[in-house]
Amino acid sequence: LLFSTSHPRTESEWENSFALKMFLFQFVNLNSSTFYIAFFLGRFAGRPGKYNKLFNRWRLEECHPSGCLIDLCLQMGVIMFFKQIWNNFMELGYPLLQNWWSRRKMRKGGGGGQNMESKTQLPQWDKDWNLQPMNAHGLVDEYLEMVLQFGFTTIFVAAFPLAPLLALLNNIIEIRLDAYKFVTQWRRPMPARATDIGIWHGILEGIGVLAVITNAFVIAITSDYIPRFVYAFKYGPCVDKGHHHRDECLRGYMNSSLSVFDMSELKNSSQPRYCRYRDYRAPPWSAVPYEFTLQFWHVLAARLAFIIVFEHLVFGIKSFIAYLIPDMPKDLCDRMRREKYLMQEMMYEAELEHLQKERKKNGRRYHHEWP
């Protein structure tokens, strides 16, 4: 009994459950690498002389010396570009190949001349029957493609600003490809009524919230915006000055973001005495060597503060815009209320007319009759 109650009771519930599972599977499959590069790559690699190793043998990979933002941008560009090409091929090229193969089998089975003669005499519905049927899930694949593209466009837009432009160009092309596919390669789908887009509205809302949080973390953690900001206003040459020029205030930032390691601590080391690496750690000659400096904690606090302020600001603007632009226009609400009022008035008049006819027919009054 418990197992049977877990199944969806209606077809709409089954479609919503299927769409949600398909979306989660595709979303994790496509975005796992980008989330790894943005938030995990190089975060747990350790430092020179104390690298973290997998199974005490292999070092964990690190980002490019310029930062993880470049790696994330390249990964986003490659995934989005090649995925759009593959989706367009599967939507149009695959039905074209299937229809060509089915026509080829028909020519082989029925003979060339007879088939060409009968092809001109076939009615249109017979020709449509030889096309590819629409998949059993209806428009779930179309919705899924658009929702995944919306996620790619918004979640890491701070790292790959060209994503909206690529999505726009892809949609312009895909509009014509879908029109050609539905008209010439697929059978006519069966129409079905729907009150709304179902669970896809909730999925889009969730992607919007996730996009705000993810972009806040990308700007604060993955990029160098916050370390540069902290250095310019706390450690740079413009701290004691009244003016803040960007190039002048960032002078010496690279040297400040590099820590010192003593190569003599390594066994059999024949390299120079000191080397530099990206981190905020104390030098080896300090009282607490290789511990995090005060600048590291200032940068960490600034990152957390930026994430909180950025999220609340964006969500506040979103809520304000949603309040200014209602889901249903005011004139439409007034028309719906007027239509409802007229319908109730017609029902009251019809009921009154029915009661008057009953009184004339039976010759008696009803206690609930209107005067």
Coordinates of C-alpha atoms in Angstrom, one line a residue:
L1 CA 0.0 0.0 0.0
L2 CA 2.8 2.4 0.8
F3 CA 4.5 1.6 -2.5
S4 CA 1.4 2.2 -4.5
T5 CA 0.7 5.6 -3.0
S6 CA 4.0 6.9 -4.1
H7 CA 3.0 6.8 -7.8
P8 CA 1.4 9.9 -9.3
R9 CA -2.3 9.8 -9.3
T10 CA -2.9 11.9 -12.5
E11 CA -1.2 12.3 -15.8
S12 CA -0.3 15.9 -15.0
E13 CA 1.4 14.8 -11.7
W14 CA 3.3 12.2 -13.7
E15 CA 4.4 14.7 -16.3
N16 CA 5.6 17.2 -13.6
S17 CA 7.5 14.4 -11.8
F18 CA 9.1 13.2 -15.0
A19 CA 10.0 16.8 -16.0
L20 CA 11.6 17.5 -12.7
K21 CA 13.7 14.3 -12.7
M22 CA 14.8 14.9 -16.3
F23 CA 15.8 18.5 -15.5
L24 CA 17.7 17.5 -12.3
F25 CA 19.6 14.8 -14.2
Q26 CA 20.5 17.0 -17.1
F27 CA 21.3 20.0 -14.9
V28 CA 23.8 18.0 -12.7
N29 CA 25.3 16.4 -15.8
L30 CA 25.9 19.6 -17.6
N31 CA 26.8 22.0 -14.7
S32 CA 28.9 19.7 -12.5
S33 CA 32.1 20.6 -14.2
T34 CA 31.4 24.4 -14.1
F35 CA 30.5 24.3 -10.4
Y36 CA 33.7 22.3 -9.8
I37 CA 35.9 24.8 -11.6
A38 CA 34.2 27.8 -10.0
F39 CA 34.2 26.8 -6.4
F40 CA 36.4 23.7 -5.8
L41 CA 39.3 23.7 -8.3
G42 CA 42.5 24.7 -6.5
R43 CA 40.7 25.4 -3.1
F44 CA 42.1 22.4 -1.4
A45 CA 45.5 22.0 -3.1
G46 CA 47.5 23.1 -0.1
R47 CA 50.7 25.1 -0.3
P48 CA 54.3 24.5 -1.3
G49 CA 55.9 22.0 1.2
K50 CA 52.5 20.9 2.4
Y51 CA 50.4 19.9 -0.7
N52 CA 47.3 17.8 -0.2
K53 CA 47.6 14.6 -2.2
L54 CA 45.1 12.0 -3.2
F55 CA 45.9 8.6 -1.7
N56 CA 49.2 10.3 -0.6
R57 CA 50.4 10.1 -4.2
W58 CA 48.8 12.5 -6.6
R59 CA 48.6 16.2 -6.1
L60 CA 45.2 17.9 -6.5
E61 CA 44.9 20.1 -9.6
E62 CA 45.1 23.8 -9.4
C63 CA 43.8 26.8 -11.4
H64 CA 45.8 28.7 -13.9
P65 CA 48.2 31.3 -12.3
S66 CA 45.9 34.0 -13.6
G67 CA 43.0 32.6 -11.6
C68 CA 40.1 30.2 -12.0
L69 CA 37.8 32.7 -13.8
I70 CA 39.6 32.2 -17.1
D71 CA 39.2 28.4 -16.8
L72 CA 35.5 28.8 -16.0
C73 CA 35.0 31.2 -18.9
L74 CA 36.6 28.7 -21.4
Q75 CA 34.6 25.8 -19.9
M76 CA 31.3 27.7 -20.3
G77 CA 32.1 28.7 -23.9
V78 CA 33.0 25.2 -25.0
I79 CA 30.0 23.5 -23.3
M80 CA 27.5 26.1 -24.6
F81 CA 28.8 26.3 -28.1
F82 CA 29.1 22.5 -28.8
K83 CA 25.9 21.7 -26.9
Q84 CA 23.9 24.0 -29.1
I85 CA 25.4 22.4 -32.2
W86 CA 24.6 18.9 -30.9
N87 CA 21.1 19.9 -30.0
N88 CA 20.4 21.4 -33.4
F89 CA 21.7 18.3 -35.1
M90 CA 19.6 15.9 -32.9
E91 CA 16.5 18.0 -33.5
L92 CA 16.8 18.3 -37.2
G93 CA 19.5 16.0 -38.5
Y94 CA 18.3 12.9 -36.7
P95 CA 14.7 13.1 -38.1
L96 CA 16.1 13.8 -41.5
L97 CA 18.3 10.6 -41.4
Q98 CA 15.4 8.6 -40.1
N99 CA 13.0 9.8 -42.8
W100 CA 15.7 9.2 -45.5
W101 CA 16.2 5.7 -44.2
S102 CA 12.5 4.9 -44.2
R103 CA 12.1 6.2 -47.7
R104 CA 15.1 4.1 -48.8
K105 CA 13.6 0.9 -47.3
M106 CA 10.3 1.7 -49.1
R107 CA 12.0 2.1 -52.4
K108 CA 13.8 -1.2 -52.0
G109 CA 10.7 -3.0 -50.9
G110 CA 8.2 -1.7 -53.5
G111 CA 10.4 -1.2 -56.6
G112 CA 11.7 2.0 -58.1
G113 CA 9.2 2.7 -60.9
Q114 CA 6.1 1.5 -59.1
N115 CA 7.1 3.5 -56.0
M116 CA 7.6 6.7 -58.0
E117 CA 4.3 6.2 -59.7
S118 CA 2.4 5.6 -56.5
K119 CA 4.2 8.4 -54.7
T120 CA 2.5 11.0 -56.9
Q121 CA -0.9 9.4 -56.2
L122 CA -0.6 9.1 -52.4
P123 CA -2.8 11.6 -50.5
Q124 CA -1.2 14.0 -48.1
W125 CA -2.2 12.1 -45.0
D126 CA -0.4 9.0 -46.3
K127 CA 2.7 11.0 -46.9
D128 CA 2.4 12.5 -43.4
W129 CA 2.1 9.0 -42.0
N130 CA 5.6 8.1 -43.3
L131 CA 7.1 10.9 -41.2
Q132 CA 8.6 10.5 -37.8
P133 CA 6.1 10.5 -34.9
M134 CA 6.4 13.0 -32.1
N135 CA 8.0 11.6 -29.0
A136 CA 5.8 10.2 -26.3
H137 CA 6.7 13.0 -23.9
G138 CA 5.3 15.8 -26.0
L139 CA 7.0 19.2 -25.5
V140 CA 9.1 18.1 -22.5
D141 CA 12.3 18.0 -24.5
E142 CA 11.6 21.5 -25.9
Y143 CA 10.9 22.9 -22.5
L144 CA 14.0 21.1 -21.1
E145 CA 16.2 22.6 -23.7
M146 CA 15.0 26.1 -23.2
V147 CA 15.2 25.8 -19.4
L148 CA 18.8 24.4 -19.5
Q149 CA 19.8 27.2 -21.9
F150 CA 18.3 29.7 -19.5
G151 CA 20.4 28.2 -16.7
F152 CA 23.5 28.4 -18.8
T153 CA 22.7 32.0 -19.6
T154 CA 22.1 33.2 -16.1
I155 CA 23.9 31.1 -13.5
F156 CA 27.5 31.9 -14.6
V157 CA 26.9 35.1 -16.6
A158 CA 29.4 37.0 -14.5
A159 CA 32.1 34.6 -15.7
F160 CA 30.9 34.3 -19.4
P161 CA 29.1 37.5 -20.4
L162 CA 28.8 36.2 -24.0
A163 CA 26.3 33.6 -23.0
P164 CA 23.2 35.7 -23.6
L165 CA 24.4 36.7 -27.0
L166 CA 25.0 33.0 -28.0
A167 CA 21.6 32.0 -26.6
L168 CA 20.0 34.8 -28.7
L169 CA 21.7 33.7 -31.9
N170 CA 20.9 30.0 -31.2
N171 CA 17.2 30.8 -30.6
I172 CA 16.9 32.8 -33.8
I173 CA 18.3 29.8 -35.7
E174 CA 16.3 27.3 -33.7
I175 CA 12.9 29.0 -34.4
R176 CA 13.3 28.3 -38.1
L177 CA 14.7 24.8 -37.5
D178 CA 11.8 23.9 -35.2
A179 CA 9.3 25.3 -37.8
Y180 CA 10.9 23.2 -40.5
K181 CA 11.0 20.1 -38.3
F182 CA 7.3 20.3 -37.2
V183 CA 6.1 21.0 -40.8
T184 CA 8.3 18.6 -42.9
Q185 CA 9.9 16.0 -40.6
W186 CA 7.4 15.1 -37.9
R187 CA 3.8 14.0 -37.9
R188 CA 1.2 16.5 -36.7
P189 CA 1.1 16.3 -32.9
M190 CA -2.1 15.7 -31.1
P191 CA -3.4 18.9 -29.4
A192 CA -3.8 18.9 -25.7
R193 CA -5.1 21.6 -23.4
A194 CA -3.0 23.1 -20.6
T195 CA -3.7 25.8 -18.1
D196 CA -0.1 26.8 -17.7
I197 CA 3.4 25.5 -18.2
G198 CA 3.2 23.3 -15.1
I199 CA 6.3 22.6 -13.0
W200 CA 8.5 24.5 -15.4
H201 CA 7.4 27.8 -13.8
G202 CA 8.8 26.6 -10.4
I203 CA 12.0 25.4 -12.1
L204 CA 12.5 28.8 -13.7
E205 CA 12.0 30.5 -10.4
G206 CA 14.5 28.2 -8.7
I207 CA 17.1 28.8 -11.5
G208 CA 16.6 32.6 -11.0
V209 CA 17.3 32.3 -7.3
L210 CA 20.3 30.0 -7.9
A211 CA 21.7 32.4 -10.5
V212 CA 21.7 35.3 -8.0
I213 CA 23.5 33.2 -5.4
T214 CA 26.0 31.7 -7.8
N215 CA 26.9 35.0 -9.5
A216 CA 27.5 36.5 -6.0
F217 CA 29.9 33.7 -5.2
V218 CA 31.6 33.9 -8.5
I219 CA 32.2 37.6 -8.2
A220 CA 33.3 37.3 -4.5
I221 CA 35.3 34.0 -4.5
T222 CA 36.3 33.1 -8.0
S223 CA 37.3 36.5 -9.4
D224 CA 39.9 38.9 -8.0
Y225 CA 37.4 41.7 -7.5
I226 CA 37.2 41.6 -3.7
P227 CA 41.0 41.1 -3.1
R228 CA 41.7 44.1 -5.4
F229 CA 39.1 46.2 -3.6
V230 CA 40.5 45.3 -0.2
Y231 CA 44.0 46.1 -1.3
A232 CA 43.0 49.4 -2.8
F233 CA 41.2 50.7 0.3
K234 CA 43.2 49.0 3.0
Y235 CA 46.8 48.1 2.0
G236 CA 47.5 50.1 -1.2
P237 CA 49.3 53.4 -1.7
C238 CA 46.0 55.3 -1.7
V239 CA 45.1 54.5 1.9
D240 CA 46.3 57.8 3.4
K241 CA 45.3 59.9 0.4
G242 CA 42.0 61.6 -0.3
H243 CA 41.7 60.5 -3.9
H244 CA 41.4 57.0 -5.2
H245 CA 42.6 56.4 -8.8
R246 CA 42.3 52.8 -9.9
D247 CA 45.7 52.2 -11.5
E248 CA 47.6 54.1 -8.8
C249 CA 45.8 52.4 -5.9
L250 CA 46.5 48.9 -7.3
R251 CA 50.2 49.5 -7.6
G252 CA 51.9 46.7 -5.8
Y253 CA 48.8 44.4 -5.7
M254 CA 50.6 41.5 -7.4
N255 CA 53.4 41.5 -4.9
S256 CA 50.9 41.7 -2.0
S257 CA 49.0 38.7 -3.3
L258 CA 52.0 36.5 -3.4
S259 CA 53.5 34.6 -0.4
V260 CA 57.1 33.4 0.1
F261 CA 58.3 29.9 0.5
D262 CA 61.8 28.7 1.6
M263 CA 63.0 26.2 -0.9
S264 CA 65.6 24.9 1.5
E265 CA 62.8 23.1 3.4
L266 CA 62.5 20.7 0.5
K267 CA 64.7 17.7 0.4
N268 CA 67.5 17.6 -2.2
S269 CA 66.5 21.1 -3.5
S270 CA 69.0 22.8 -5.8
Q271 CA 66.7 25.7 -6.8
P272 CA 67.0 29.3 -5.6
R273 CA 66.4 30.1 -2.0
Y274 CA 62.9 31.5 -2.2
C275 CA 59.9 31.1 -4.4
R276 CA 56.5 33.0 -4.6
Y277 CA 53.0 31.5 -4.8
R278 CA 49.5 32.9 -4.7
D279 CA 48.2 33.0 -1.1
Y280 CA 48.0 35.2 2.0
R281 CA 50.5 33.5 4.3
A282 CA 53.2 34.7 6.6
P283 CA 56.8 34.4 5.4
P284 CA 59.1 31.6 6.7
W285 CA 61.1 34.1 8.8
S286 CA 58.1 35.3 10.8
A287 CA 57.1 34.1 14.3
V288 CA 54.3 31.9 12.9
P289 CA 55.5 30.8 9.4
Y290 CA 53.0 30.0 6.7
E291 CA 50.0 31.0 8.8
F292 CA 47.3 33.1 7.3
T293 CA 47.9 36.8 7.5
L294 CA 45.5 39.5 8.6
Q295 CA 45.0 40.5 5.0
F296 CA 43.5 37.0 4.3
W297 CA 40.9 37.5 7.0
H298 CA 40.1 41.0 5.7
V299 CA 39.5 39.6 2.3
L300 CA 37.4 36.7 3.6
A301 CA 35.2 39.1 5.6
A302 CA 34.8 41.4 2.6
R303 CA 33.8 38.4 0.4
L304 CA 31.1 37.3 2.9
A305 CA 29.8 40.9 3.3
F306 CA 29.7 41.3 -0.5
I307 CA 27.7 38.0 -0.9
I308 CA 25.1 39.1 1.7
V309 CA 24.7 42.6 0.3
F310 CA 24.6 41.5 -3.3
E311 CA 22.0 38.9 -2.8
H312 CA 19.7 41.1 -0.7
L313 CA 20.1 44.0 -3.2
V314 CA 19.3 41.9 -6.2
F315 CA 16.4 40.1 -4.5
G316 CA 15.0 43.4 -3.4
I317 CA 15.1 44.8 -6.9
K318 CA 13.5 41.7 -8.2
S319 CA 10.7 41.9 -5.7
F320 CA 10.2 45.6 -6.4
I321 CA 10.0 45.0 -10.2
A322 CA 7.6 42.1 -9.6
Y323 CA 5.4 44.4 -7.5
L324 CA 5.4 47.1 -10.2
I325 CA 4.6 44.6 -13.0
P326 CA 1.8 42.3 -11.9
D327 CA 1.3 38.9 -13.4
M328 CA -2.2 40.0 -14.7
P329 CA -2.8 43.6 -16.0
K330 CA -5.3 45.7 -14.1
D331 CA -7.6 46.2 -17.1
L332 CA -7.8 42.4 -17.6
C333 CA -8.7 41.9 -13.9
D334 CA -11.4 44.5 -14.3
R335 CA -12.8 42.7 -17.4
M336 CA -12.7 39.3 -15.6
R337 CA -14.6 40.8 -12.6
R338 CA -17.2 42.4 -14.9
E339 CA -17.6 39.1 -16.8
K340 CA -18.1 37.3 -13.5
Y341 CA -20.7 39.9 -12.4
L342 CA -22.6 39.6 -15.7
M343 CA -22.6 35.9 -15.4
Q344 CA -24.0 35.9 -11.9
E345 CA -26.6 38.5 -13.0
M346 CA -27.7 36.3 -15.9
M347 CA -28.0 33.3 -13.5
Y348 CA -30.1 35.3 -11.1
E349 CA -32.4 36.5 -14.0
A350 CA -32.7 33.0 -15.3
E351 CA -33.6 31.7 -11.8
L352 CA -36.2 34.5 -11.4
E353 CA -37.7 33.7 -14.7
H354 CA -37.9 30.1 -13.9
L355 CA -39.7 30.8 -10.5
Q356 CA -42.2 33.2 -12.2
K357 CA -43.1 30.5 -14.7
E358 CA -43.5 27.9 -11.9
R359 CA -45.8 30.3 -10.0
K360 CA -48.0 30.9 -13.1
K361 CA -48.1 27.2 -13.7
N362 CA -48.9 26.1 -10.2
G363 CA -50.7 29.2 -8.9
R364 CA -48.7 29.4 -5.6
R365 CA -45.8 31.4 -4.3
Y366 CA -42.5 30.1 -3.1
H367 CA -40.9 31.2 0.1
H368 CA -37.6 31.9 -1.6
E369 CA -39.1 33.8 -4.5
W370 CA -38.0 37.3 -5.2
P371 CA -40.6 40.0 -4.9

